[in-house]
Amino acid sequence: MDSAVERREEPPAGNGKGSGNGTVAAPVGRSSYGERRLRLNPNTEHKPERYDDLQTDLDPSIFTSLERHLPPSMLEVPRDVKVQFMSEILARYLPDGERSRVQRHKEYRQRIMSAYQPLNTELYNMHPEAFFVPSFIKAINDNTEESFRDIITEPSPGVYAFAMLQPNFCEMLLAEVENFEKWVNATKFKIMRPNTMNRYGAVLDDFGLEAMLNKLMDEFICPISRVYFSDVGGSSLDSHHGFVVEYGKDKDVELGFHVDDSEVTLNVCLGKQFSGGELFFRGIRCDAHVNSETQPEEIFDYSHVPGQALLHRGRHRHGARATTSGQRINLLLWCRSSVFREMKKYQKDFSGWCGECQRERKERQRQSVAATKLAFLRSGGGPLI
């Protein structure tokens, strides 16, 4: 969001004083909305408008999330003015080639949804009592850090586990995916796989589950992410990529060491009967350190349990060991924050969450202390304790 989000190295516009919370006023004498700057931190008390009716290539939830970052002076302006302002900002993310790709993908989804007949229509709308276990619903309704800690364990730093999905929901989703794949095979329709690493599985957003998954992210994952992942955009998640992956005989067997294209990843085991397939984690890294050495304390393996969810940073390096028998199918929701991604461009140190940045910072501090001690001794100041 060049020129729309405050850059910390630039002086504020206008009188040189920010208006708080990262907001910078428009320059004196200019009234264009496009020249005002977004808030760096969202206004959590503001209730955004609905944008579901917009005819746009972008997910309406992006506008809903971005509205919380508007300058205070724009929160009460007409909706069409907000849309124009936010559209101008978001357009800078999409070069012409990317716009064409987005439009082709939109048409691809429309072709699927105009022809595919869902097996379980109740999946396509959010029904919390039918989808989630009672303990998870209660924690979300209470919406406090204490309520989350009552149901969530942290078996390894940065990896959070909790019971989430009802067995009946897992069975319905598995049946829906199987029905979609049968339809794809029968109609010879080209299926787009979840990512470049998985040759099997399906993108749930492509055959009508996007709205349900978006509500899952907004109302059930975001509250937890604000508590546990605020340092990587957990407070400003505004888009997602939802899919299932399949492992077993005649499917993908394992998954190599990688990071996700997400700020926060939800990984839930749906079933079926299987052995093996453990997830392994190897520390959180920024882009510059993604291939750096793993420290002993960062090594963690996790065995999947149907209905059990894991939540972790997308930059937490991980992979999946071989599924040695049966079939393992997992639901993945990659949650993203466009605001965090833009702000990250102007940062060089990520010691708040990158394990290697933290070690480098501690090493610099150690060297600085050692140099200070040595200089003091050389000056005749006597020994330092």
XYZ file of N, CA and C in Angstrom, residues 52-283:
696
model
N -20.746 -7.687 0.858
C -21.028 -8.940 0.163
C -21.602 -8.719 -1.235
N -22.240 -7.564 -1.462
C -22.892 -7.313 -2.744
C -21.968 -6.689 -3.787
N -20.713 -6.438 -3.418
C -19.792 -5.788 -4.352
C -19.471 -6.702 -5.531
N -19.448 -6.129 -6.723
C -19.013 -6.853 -7.914
C -17.523 -6.589 -8.094
N -16.713 -7.461 -7.527
C -15.274 -7.254 -7.531
C -14.550 -8.583 -7.591
N -13.308 -8.559 -8.073
C -12.492 -9.773 -8.117
C -11.994 -10.165 -6.735
N -12.063 -9.241 -5.782
C -11.521 -9.485 -4.453
C -12.594 -10.009 -3.514
N -12.160 -10.747 -2.511
C -13.084 -11.253 -1.508
C -13.656 -10.071 -0.720
N -14.985 -9.994 -0.544
C -15.581 -8.883 0.214
C -15.009 -8.728 1.613
N -14.539 -9.837 2.212
C -14.006 -9.755 3.572
C -12.759 -8.876 3.639
N -12.049 -8.735 2.519
C -10.870 -7.870 2.511
C -11.280 -6.433 2.771
N -12.388 -5.997 2.159
C -12.868 -4.634 2.379
C -13.349 -4.469 3.824
N -14.029 -5.491 4.342
C -14.509 -5.418 5.721
C -13.347 -5.257 6.690
N -12.290 -6.028 6.487
C -11.123 -5.955 7.364
C -10.380 -4.634 7.187
N -10.209 -4.214 5.932
C -9.438 -3.008 5.666
C -10.130 -1.766 6.199
N -11.469 -1.795 6.279
C -12.195 -0.615 6.763
C -11.761 -0.244 8.178
N -11.388 -1.235 8.979
C -10.952 -0.944 10.347
C -9.633 -0.164 10.379
N -8.926 -0.128 9.248
C -7.661 0.607 9.174
C -7.822 1.980 8.527
N -9.055 2.369 8.196
C -9.265 3.677 7.571
C -8.955 4.801 8.556
N -8.564 5.974 8.034
C -8.373 7.127 8.919
C -9.689 7.457 9.621
N -9.635 7.957 10.839
C -10.867 8.268 11.582
C -11.828 9.154 10.799
N -11.304 10.079 10.008
C -12.155 11.007 9.256
C -12.971 10.318 8.177
N -12.602 9.070 7.830
C -13.303 8.383 6.755
C -14.289 7.332 7.243
N -14.344 7.096 8.524
C -15.184 6.016 9.021
C -16.670 6.276 8.812
N -17.071 7.546 8.735
C -18.493 7.861 8.595
C -18.866 8.358 7.206
N -17.946 8.324 6.253
C -18.270 8.764 4.899
C -19.116 7.698 4.216
N -19.807 8.030 3.112
C -20.632 7.038 2.420
C -19.827 5.812 2.007
N -20.519 4.674 1.922
C -19.836 3.425 1.618
C -19.126 3.470 0.274
N -19.740 4.099 -0.734
C -19.110 4.110 -2.058
C -17.792 4.865 -2.047
N -17.674 5.856 -1.161
C -16.416 6.598 -1.040
C -15.352 5.691 -0.413
N -15.755 4.940 0.625
C -14.815 3.988 1.231
C -14.352 2.953 0.211
N -15.300 2.436 -0.568
C -14.967 1.422 -1.561
C -13.961 1.951 -2.560
N -14.193 3.180 -3.039
C -13.268 3.757 -4.017
C -11.870 3.904 -3.427
N -11.806 4.420 -2.205
C -10.517 4.628 -1.549
C -9.778 3.305 -1.348
N -10.494 2.293 -0.824
C -9.856 1.015 -0.558
C -9.499 0.285 -1.856
N -10.323 0.434 -2.881
C -10.041 -0.210 -4.165
C -8.778 0.343 -4.787
N -8.558 1.659 -4.665
C -7.348 2.270 -5.213
C -6.111 1.706 -4.525
N -6.219 1.486 -3.226
C -5.089 0.927 -2.478
C -4.841 -0.522 -2.887
N -5.907 -1.316 -2.890
C -5.764 -2.738 -3.180
C -5.318 -2.992 -4.606
N -5.684 -2.086 -5.525
C -5.292 -2.267 -6.928
C -3.780 -2.251 -7.095
N -3.084 -1.606 -6.178
C -1.627 -1.528 -6.280
C -0.965 -2.870 -6.013
N -1.715 -3.790 -5.400
C -1.170 -5.124 -5.166
C -1.223 -5.981 -6.422
N -2.101 -5.643 -7.356
C -2.364 -6.536 -8.474
C -1.918 -5.920 -9.794
N -0.754 -6.279 -10.307
C -0.372 -5.855 -11.655
C -1.307 -6.466 -12.678
N -1.229 -5.996 -13.925
C -2.173 -6.429 -14.956
C -2.201 -7.946 -15.109
N -1.019 -8.586 -15.105
C -0.974 -10.036 -15.244
C -1.682 -10.742 -14.112
N -1.539 -10.219 -12.893
C -2.189 -10.816 -11.739
C -3.699 -10.612 -11.807
N -4.126 -9.442 -12.292
C -5.560 -9.202 -12.439
C -6.179 -10.212 -13.395
N -5.470 -10.497 -14.489
C -5.972 -11.467 -15.464
C -6.068 -12.851 -14.844
N -5.061 -13.205 -14.043
C -5.078 -14.509 -13.396
C -6.243 -14.612 -12.422
N -6.467 -13.558 -11.644
C -7.569 -13.543 -10.685
C -8.905 -13.677 -11.408
N -9.058 -12.966 -12.539
C -10.306 -13.032 -13.290
C -10.529 -14.429 -13.865
N -9.477 -15.058 -14.370
C -9.611 -16.419 -14.905
C -10.008 -17.404 -13.813
N -9.419 -17.232 -12.630
C -9.751 -18.121 -11.520
C -11.196 -17.907 -11.079
N -11.647 -16.673 -11.094
C -13.033 -16.382 -10.735
C -13.988 -17.062 -11.716
N -13.678 -17.001 -13.000
C -14.509 -17.644 -14.015
C -14.477 -19.165 -13.862
N -13.321 -19.695 -13.500
C -13.172 -21.135 -13.258
C -14.108 -21.580 -12.134
N -14.128 -20.839 -11.036
C -15.010 -21.181 -9.924
C -16.479 -21.074 -10.327
N -16.809 -20.059 -11.101
C -18.203 -19.892 -11.521
C -18.659 -21.057 -12.386
N -17.786 -21.569 -13.232
C -18.143 -22.713 -14.067
C -18.410 -23.949 -13.214
N -17.578 -24.142 -12.176
C -17.781 -25.285 -11.288
C -19.114 -25.163 -10.558
N -19.351 -24.022 -9.938
C -20.535 -23.876 -9.092
C -21.832 -23.845 -9.895
N -21.748 -23.519 -11.194
C -22.951 -23.547 -12.020
C -23.331 -24.969 -12.424
N -22.391 -25.916 -12.285
C -22.646 -27.290 -12.728
C -22.599 -28.316 -11.604
N -21.796 -28.081 -10.566
C -21.629 -29.076 -9.511
C -22.818 -29.056 -8.560
N -23.329 -30.245 -8.234
C -24.438 -30.395 -7.298
C -23.901 -30.876 -5.951
N -23.946 -30.046 -4.915
C -23.417 -30.456 -3.605
C -24.134 -31.677 -3.060
N -23.386 -32.476 -2.312
C -23.947 -33.655 -1.666
C -24.588 -33.294 -0.336
N -23.892 -32.464 0.451
C -24.374 -32.046 1.777
C -24.503 -30.533 1.807
N -25.683 -30.022 1.484
C -25.857 -28.574 1.386
C -25.659 -27.872 2.721
N -25.854 -28.604 3.835
C -25.704 -27.966 5.141
C -24.260 -27.568 5.428
N -23.307 -28.105 4.677
C -21.902 -27.731 4.853
C -21.625 -26.303 4.400
N -22.446 -25.790 3.520
C -22.126 -24.542 2.838
C -22.537 -23.302 3.624
N -23.136 -23.498 4.780
C -23.424 -22.406 5.701
C -22.886 -22.791 7.067
N -22.483 -21.808 7.816
C -21.891 -22.073 9.118
C -22.958 -22.457 10.142
N -22.814 -23.643 10.733
C -23.698 -24.119 11.799
C -22.815 -24.551 12.964
N -22.424 -23.628 13.834
C -21.439 -23.934 14.885
C -21.771 -25.157 15.721
N -23.043 -25.292 16.144
C -23.388 -26.413 17.027
C -23.218 -27.759 16.327
N -23.406 -27.772 15.006
C -23.252 -29.020 14.252
C -21.812 -29.257 13.825
N -21.015 -28.187 13.733
C -19.648 -28.304 13.232
C -18.631 -28.550 14.341
N -18.785 -27.851 15.471
C -17.728 -27.786 16.478
C -18.114 -28.490 17.769
N -17.089 -28.930 18.506
C -17.331 -29.526 19.823
C -17.739 -28.421 20.793
N -18.538 -28.739 21.814
C -19.051 -27.706 22.736
C -17.964 -26.877 23.414
N -16.841 -27.496 23.787
C -15.788 -26.746 24.494
C -15.216 -25.635 23.610
N -15.094 -25.902 22.313
C -14.580 -24.895 21.396
C -15.581 -23.749 21.245
N -16.864 -24.073 21.109
C -17.895 -23.032 20.973
C -17.921 -22.145 22.215
N -17.846 -22.760 23.393
C -17.884 -21.975 24.628
C -16.700 -21.018 24.720
N -15.515 -21.495 24.372
C -14.328 -20.639 24.437
C -14.458 -19.445 23.496
N -14.992 -19.671 22.289
C -15.150 -18.584 21.326
C -16.215 -17.606 21.811
N -17.316 -18.112 22.353
C -18.376 -17.222 22.849
C -17.893 -16.377 24.020
N -17.092 -16.972 24.912
C -16.544 -16.199 26.035
C -15.524 -15.183 25.538
N -14.748 -15.574 24.522
C -13.822 -14.672 23.829
C -12.871 -13.957 24.780
N -12.239 -14.710 25.653
C -11.215 -14.161 26.539
C -9.972 -15.027 26.440
N -8.853 -14.455 26.821
C -7.617 -15.222 26.808
C -7.722 -16.417 27.740
N -8.397 -16.230 28.860
C -8.553 -17.319 29.812
C -9.377 -18.461 29.217
N -10.446 -18.109 28.482
C -11.289 -19.153 27.895
C -10.531 -19.936 26.835
N -9.653 -19.266 26.095
C -8.854 -19.980 25.103
C -7.836 -20.902 25.767
N -7.228 -20.419 26.846
C -6.221 -21.230 27.519
C -6.847 -22.445 28.220
N -8.142 -22.385 28.472
C -8.825 -23.535 29.072
C -8.889 -24.718 28.115
N -8.913 -24.456 26.800
C -9.072 -25.547 25.833
C -7.815 -25.793 24.997
N -6.859 -24.852 25.031
C -5.699 -24.928 24.143
C -4.462 -25.341 24.928
N -3.714 -26.275 24.372
C -2.411 -26.635 24.923
C -1.331 -26.161 23.955
N -0.131 -25.992 24.479
C 1.011 -25.581 23.662
C 2.103 -26.639 23.805
N 1.991 -27.737 23.044
C 2.957 -28.829 23.201
C 4.373 -28.454 22.809
N 4.524 -27.417 22.001
C 5.834 -26.892 21.618
C 5.668 -25.400 21.387
N 6.670 -24.577 21.681
C 6.516 -23.131 21.517
C 5.994 -22.754 20.128
N 4.876 -22.029 20.105
C 4.307 -21.567 18.849
C 3.373 -22.527 18.170
N 3.163 -23.720 18.744
C 2.237 -24.713 18.184
C 1.120 -24.922 19.211
N -0.129 -24.669 18.796
C -1.267 -24.731 19.709
C -2.248 -25.811 19.245
N -2.672 -26.659 20.174
C -3.541 -27.788 19.856
C -4.833 -27.695 20.661
N -5.948 -28.102 20.033
C -7.233 -28.080 20.724
C -8.242 -28.943 19.956
N -9.224 -29.480 20.684
C -10.315 -30.229 20.056
C -11.233 -29.227 19.364
N -11.647 -29.536 18.127
C -12.398 -28.552 17.358
C -13.624 -29.121 16.649
N -13.457 -30.159 15.811
C -14.529 -30.576 14.905
C -15.298 -31.785 15.425
N -16.622 -31.741 15.205
C -17.472 -32.882 15.513
C -17.203 -34.008 14.513
N -17.257 -35.279 14.952
C -17.061 -36.400 14.021
C -18.007 -36.360 12.823
N -19.262 -35.946 13.045
C -20.233 -35.908 11.955
C -19.836 -34.890 10.891
N -19.280 -33.752 11.330
C -18.820 -32.754 10.357
C -17.660 -33.305 9.534
N -16.723 -33.969 10.197
C -15.588 -34.557 9.473
C -16.078 -35.538 8.414
N -17.058 -36.369 8.780
C -17.590 -37.352 7.838
C -18.284 -36.675 6.661
N -19.056 -35.618 6.953
C -19.751 -34.909 5.878
C -18.773 -34.247 4.920
N -17.734 -33.616 5.464
C -16.770 -32.936 4.608
C -15.992 -33.936 3.765
N -15.621 -35.076 4.355
C -14.940 -36.116 3.595
C -15.826 -36.612 2.452
N -17.110 -36.811 2.734
C -18.039 -37.280 1.705
C -18.214 -36.231 0.609
N -18.224 -34.944 0.997
C -18.379 -33.881 -0.003
C -17.169 -33.818 -0.928
N -15.984 -33.935 -0.367
C -14.769 -33.919 -1.178
C -14.742 -35.109 -2.131
N -15.128 -36.270 -1.612
C -15.171 -37.463 -2.458
C -16.192 -37.290 -3.582
N -17.339 -36.696 -3.263
C -18.365 -36.456 -4.281
C -17.878 -35.481 -5.349
N -17.147 -34.438 -4.916
C -16.598 -33.462 -5.866
C -15.580 -34.123 -6.793
N -14.728 -34.959 -6.230
C -13.713 -35.617 -7.047
C -14.345 -36.588 -8.047
N -15.427 -37.261 -7.650
C -16.145 -38.134 -8.584
C -16.734 -37.308 -9.723
N -17.296 -36.161 -9.384
C -17.875 -35.280 -10.406
C -16.794 -34.803 -11.360
N -15.627 -34.428 -10.815
C -14.512 -33.966 -11.650
C -14.107 -35.059 -12.637
N -13.992 -36.275 -12.146
C -13.591 -37.381 -13.010
C -14.647 -37.692 -14.068
N -15.921 -37.623 -13.674
C -17.001 -37.955 -14.606
C -17.138 -36.914 -15.711
N -16.896 -35.656 -15.369
C -17.074 -34.574 -16.350
C -15.781 -34.196 -17.051
N -14.676 -34.848 -16.663
C -13.355 -34.540 -17.232
C -12.965 -33.078 -16.988
N -13.455 -32.536 -15.870
C -13.152 -31.148 -15.531
C -11.760 -31.080 -14.908
N -10.979 -30.109 -15.311
C -9.634 -29.958 -14.769
C -9.710 -29.422 -13.342
N -9.114 -30.153 -12.414
C -9.129 -29.736 -11.017
C -7.825 -29.034 -10.675
N -7.930 -27.947 -9.923
C -6.750 -27.218 -9.459
C -6.380 -27.750 -8.079
N -5.144 -28.187 -7.930
C -4.687 -28.749 -6.663
C -4.382 -27.641 -5.657
N -4.315 -27.995 -4.359
C -4.179 -26.975 -3.310
C -2.927 -26.109 -3.415
N -1.802 -26.688 -3.842
C -0.548 -25.947 -3.895
C 0.419 -26.707 -4.789
N 1.637 -26.213 -4.884
C 2.620 -26.828 -5.784
C 3.222 -28.107 -5.222
N 2.996 -28.390 -3.938
C 3.609 -29.554 -3.312
C 2.676 -30.755 -3.253
N 1.368 -30.519 -3.250
C 0.403 -31.606 -3.124
C -0.215 -31.949 -4.476
N -0.101 -33.218 -4.872
C -0.678 -33.670 -6.148
C -2.102 -34.177 -5.975
N -2.547 -34.349 -4.729
C -3.892 -34.826 -4.443
C -4.541 -33.885 -3.439
N -5.877 -33.872 -3.451
C -6.610 -32.949 -2.605
C -7.395 -31.970 -3.459
N -8.141 -31.089 -2.809
C -9.001 -30.155 -3.533
C -9.065 -28.827 -2.796
N -9.255 -27.746 -3.570
C -9.444 -26.413 -3.000
C -10.922 -26.254 -2.669
N -11.254 -26.154 -1.408
C -12.651 -26.083 -0.978
C -13.327 -24.812 -1.465
N -12.572 -23.728 -1.546
C -13.140 -22.464 -2.023
C -13.655 -22.587 -3.453
N -13.071 -23.490 -4.246
C -13.406 -23.573 -5.662
C -14.796 -24.142 -5.921
N -15.327 -24.945 -4.997
C -16.651 -25.502 -5.271
C -17.691 -25.078 -4.241
N -17.567 -23.823 -3.763
C -18.657 -23.194 -3.035
C -18.507 -23.032 -1.549
N -17.407 -23.498 -0.963
C -17.256 -23.427 0.492
C -16.522 -22.180 0.964
N -16.261 -21.246 0.061
C -15.494 -20.049 0.414
C -16.174 -19.227 1.505
N -17.485 -18.986 1.369
C -18.190 -18.155 2.348
C -18.172 -18.800 3.729
N -18.388 -20.114 3.792
C -18.357 -20.807 5.073
C -16.974 -20.730 5.713
N -15.930 -20.939 4.913
C -14.570 -20.891 5.444
C -14.178 -19.484 5.847
N -14.705 -18.505 5.127
C -14.416 -17.123 5.502
C -15.020 -16.795 6.866
N -16.225 -17.311 7.107
C -16.846 -17.108 8.409
C -16.084 -17.866 9.490
N -15.585 -19.050 9.137
C -14.744 -19.804 10.076
C -13.535 -18.980 10.485
N -12.880 -18.334 9.504
C -11.712 -17.518 9.818
C -12.102 -16.293 10.651
N -13.115 -15.561 10.192
C -13.481 -14.294 10.834
C -13.966 -14.481 12.269
N -14.851 -15.449 12.491
C -15.552 -15.540 13.766
C -14.953 -16.556 14.735
N -14.119 -17.469 14.221
C -13.629 -18.532 15.100
C -12.104 -18.623 15.189
N -11.407 -18.257 14.118
C -9.948 -18.303 14.155
C -9.359 -16.946 14.531
N -9.922 -15.874 14.008
C -9.400 -14.534 14.320
C -9.368 -14.233 15.824
N -10.425 -14.554 16.590
C -10.343 -14.267 18.031
C -9.143 -14.929 18.703
N -8.828 -16.161 18.298
C -7.671 -16.848 18.880
C -6.374 -16.239 18.366
N -6.336 -15.909 17.077
C -5.117 -15.362 16.472
C -4.744 -14.009 17.068
N -5.751 -13.232 17.459
C -5.455 -11.930 18.083
C -4.674 -12.112 19.377
N -4.933 -13.208 20.071
C -4.258 -13.475 21.342
C -2.876 -14.080 21.132
N -2.777 -15.057 20.215
C -1.554 -15.844 20.101
C -0.625 -15.398 18.969
N -1.146 -14.669 17.976
C -0.324 -14.364 16.803
C -0.395 -12.891 16.394
N -0.545 -12.006 17.342
C -0.634 -10.577 17.015
C 0.653 -10.067 16.378
N 1.777 -10.751 16.621
C 3.059 -10.288 16.082
C 3.214 -10.585 14.602
N 2.338 -11.413 14.020
C 2.436 -11.718 12.590
C 1.108 -11.445 11.877
N 0.379 -10.444 12.332
C -0.854 -10.068 11.656
C -2.085 -10.802 12.121
N -2.022 -11.487 13.250
C -3.180 -12.215 13.750
C -4.376 -11.349 14.064
N -4.162 -10.042 14.224
C -5.270 -9.122 14.504
C -5.890 -8.544 13.242
N -5.332 -8.843 12.076
C -5.824 -8.224 10.834
C -5.945 -9.230 9.695
N -6.330 -10.473 10.003
C -6.515 -11.482 8.966
C -7.678 -11.072 8.067
N -7.469 -11.100 6.755
C -8.523 -10.619 5.861
C -8.747 -11.478 4.620
N -8.025 -12.567 4.458
C -8.277 -13.478 3.339
C -7.780 -14.870 3.714
N -8.200 -15.862 2.928
C -7.820 -17.233 3.253
C -7.688 -18.073 1.992
N -7.071 -19.230 2.163
C -6.995 -20.279 1.143
C -7.342 -21.564 1.861
N -8.498 -22.157 1.513
C -8.965 -23.335 2.214
C -8.941 -24.565 1.322
N -8.411 -25.669 1.831
C -8.279 -26.860 0.999
C -8.132 -28.110 1.867
N -8.252 -29.272 1.232
C -7.950 -30.532 1.890
C -6.776 -31.180 1.177
N -5.980 -31.935 1.914
C -4.874 -32.713 1.346
C -5.097 -34.175 1.691
N -4.660 -35.067 0.801
C -4.896 -36.495 0.959
C -3.572 -37.256 0.896
N -3.378 -38.142 1.875
C -2.157 -38.941 1.951
C -2.513 -40.414 2.102
N -1.704 -41.276 1.497
C -1.909 -42.708 1.615
C -1.525 -43.416 0.330
N -1.912 -44.676 0.222
C -1.601 -45.458 -0.967
C -2.257 -44.828 -2.190
N -1.505 -44.688 -3.275
C -1.955 -44.063 -4.517
C -2.288 -42.585 -4.346
N -1.845 -41.997 -3.241
C -2.008 -40.559 -3.006
C -0.627 -39.985 -2.701
N -0.584 -38.741 -2.232
C 0.669 -38.234 -1.698
C 1.040 -39.071 -0.476
N 2.322 -39.342 -0.311
C 2.753 -40.162 0.819
C 3.268 -39.295 1.964
N 4.060 -38.291 1.633
C 4.642 -37.410 2.639
C 4.733 -36.002 2.079
N 5.153 -35.079 2.916
C 5.284 -33.682 2.487
C 6.605 -33.141 2.997
N 7.388 -32.559 2.094
C 8.714 -32.086 2.458
C 8.702 -30.862 3.352
N 9.873 -30.549 3.829
C 10.148 -29.413 4.714
C 9.792 -28.106 4.005
N 8.938 -27.259 4.610
C 8.476 -26.055 3.928
C 7.887 -25.062 4.926
N 7.529 -23.885 4.426
C 6.708 -22.929 5.169
C 5.462 -22.668 4.344
N 4.388 -22.175 4.999
C 3.125 -21.926 4.317
C 3.046 -20.488 3.811
N 2.238 -20.279 2.793
C 1.955 -18.930 2.301
C 0.798 -18.359 3.111
N 1.065 -18.148 4.385
C 0.035 -17.670 5.304
C 0.703 -16.957 6.469
N -0.086 -16.193 7.188
C 0.372 -15.654 8.468
C 0.060 -16.661 9.577
N -1.148 -17.236 9.524
C -1.587 -18.217 10.522
C -2.182 -19.406 9.775
N -1.809 -20.608 10.172
C -2.315 -21.831 9.534
C -3.129 -22.645 10.533
N -4.341 -23.031 10.098
C -5.165 -23.988 10.832
C -5.052 -25.334 10.120
N -4.709 -26.378 10.856
C -4.554 -27.720 10.294
C -5.372 -28.681 11.163
N -6.431 -29.265 10.567
C -7.314 -30.161 11.317
C -7.366 -31.517 10.625
N -7.166 -32.562 11.380
C -7.255 -33.916 10.833
C -8.727 -34.314 10.718
N -9.133 -34.747 9.517
C -10.502 -35.201 9.281
C -10.632 -36.724 9.419
N -9.565 -37.456 9.254
C -9.574 -38.915 9.274
C -8.795 -39.412 8.068
N -8.878 -40.613 7.611
C -9.761 -41.655 8.103
C -8.947 -42.528 9.052
N -8.855 -43.823 8.786
C -7.974 -44.704 9.550
C -6.597 -44.684 8.893
N -5.552 -44.449 9.690
C -4.211 -44.374 9.118
C -3.173 -44.578 10.211
N -1.967 -44.824 9.769
C -0.825 -44.838 10.682
C 0.299 -44.041 10.036
N 1.181 -43.511 10.872
C 2.228 -42.629 10.360
C 1.669 -41.237 10.119
N 2.325 -40.488 9.224
C 1.843 -39.164 8.855
C 2.066 -38.079 9.887
N 3.026 -38.272 10.795
C 3.263 -37.257 11.826
C 3.754 -35.941 11.205
N 3.293 -34.830 11.770
C 3.848 -33.527 11.408
C 5.149 -33.327 12.173
N 6.138 -32.708 11.520
C 7.351 -32.336 12.250
C 7.604 -30.844 12.067
N 7.944 -30.181 13.171
C 8.193 -28.741 13.193
C 9.665 -28.486 13.483
N 10.196 -27.408 12.869
C 11.623 -27.130 12.997
C 11.915 -25.633 13.142
N 11.102 -24.915 13.896
C 11.420 -23.528 14.220
C 10.801 -22.507 13.279
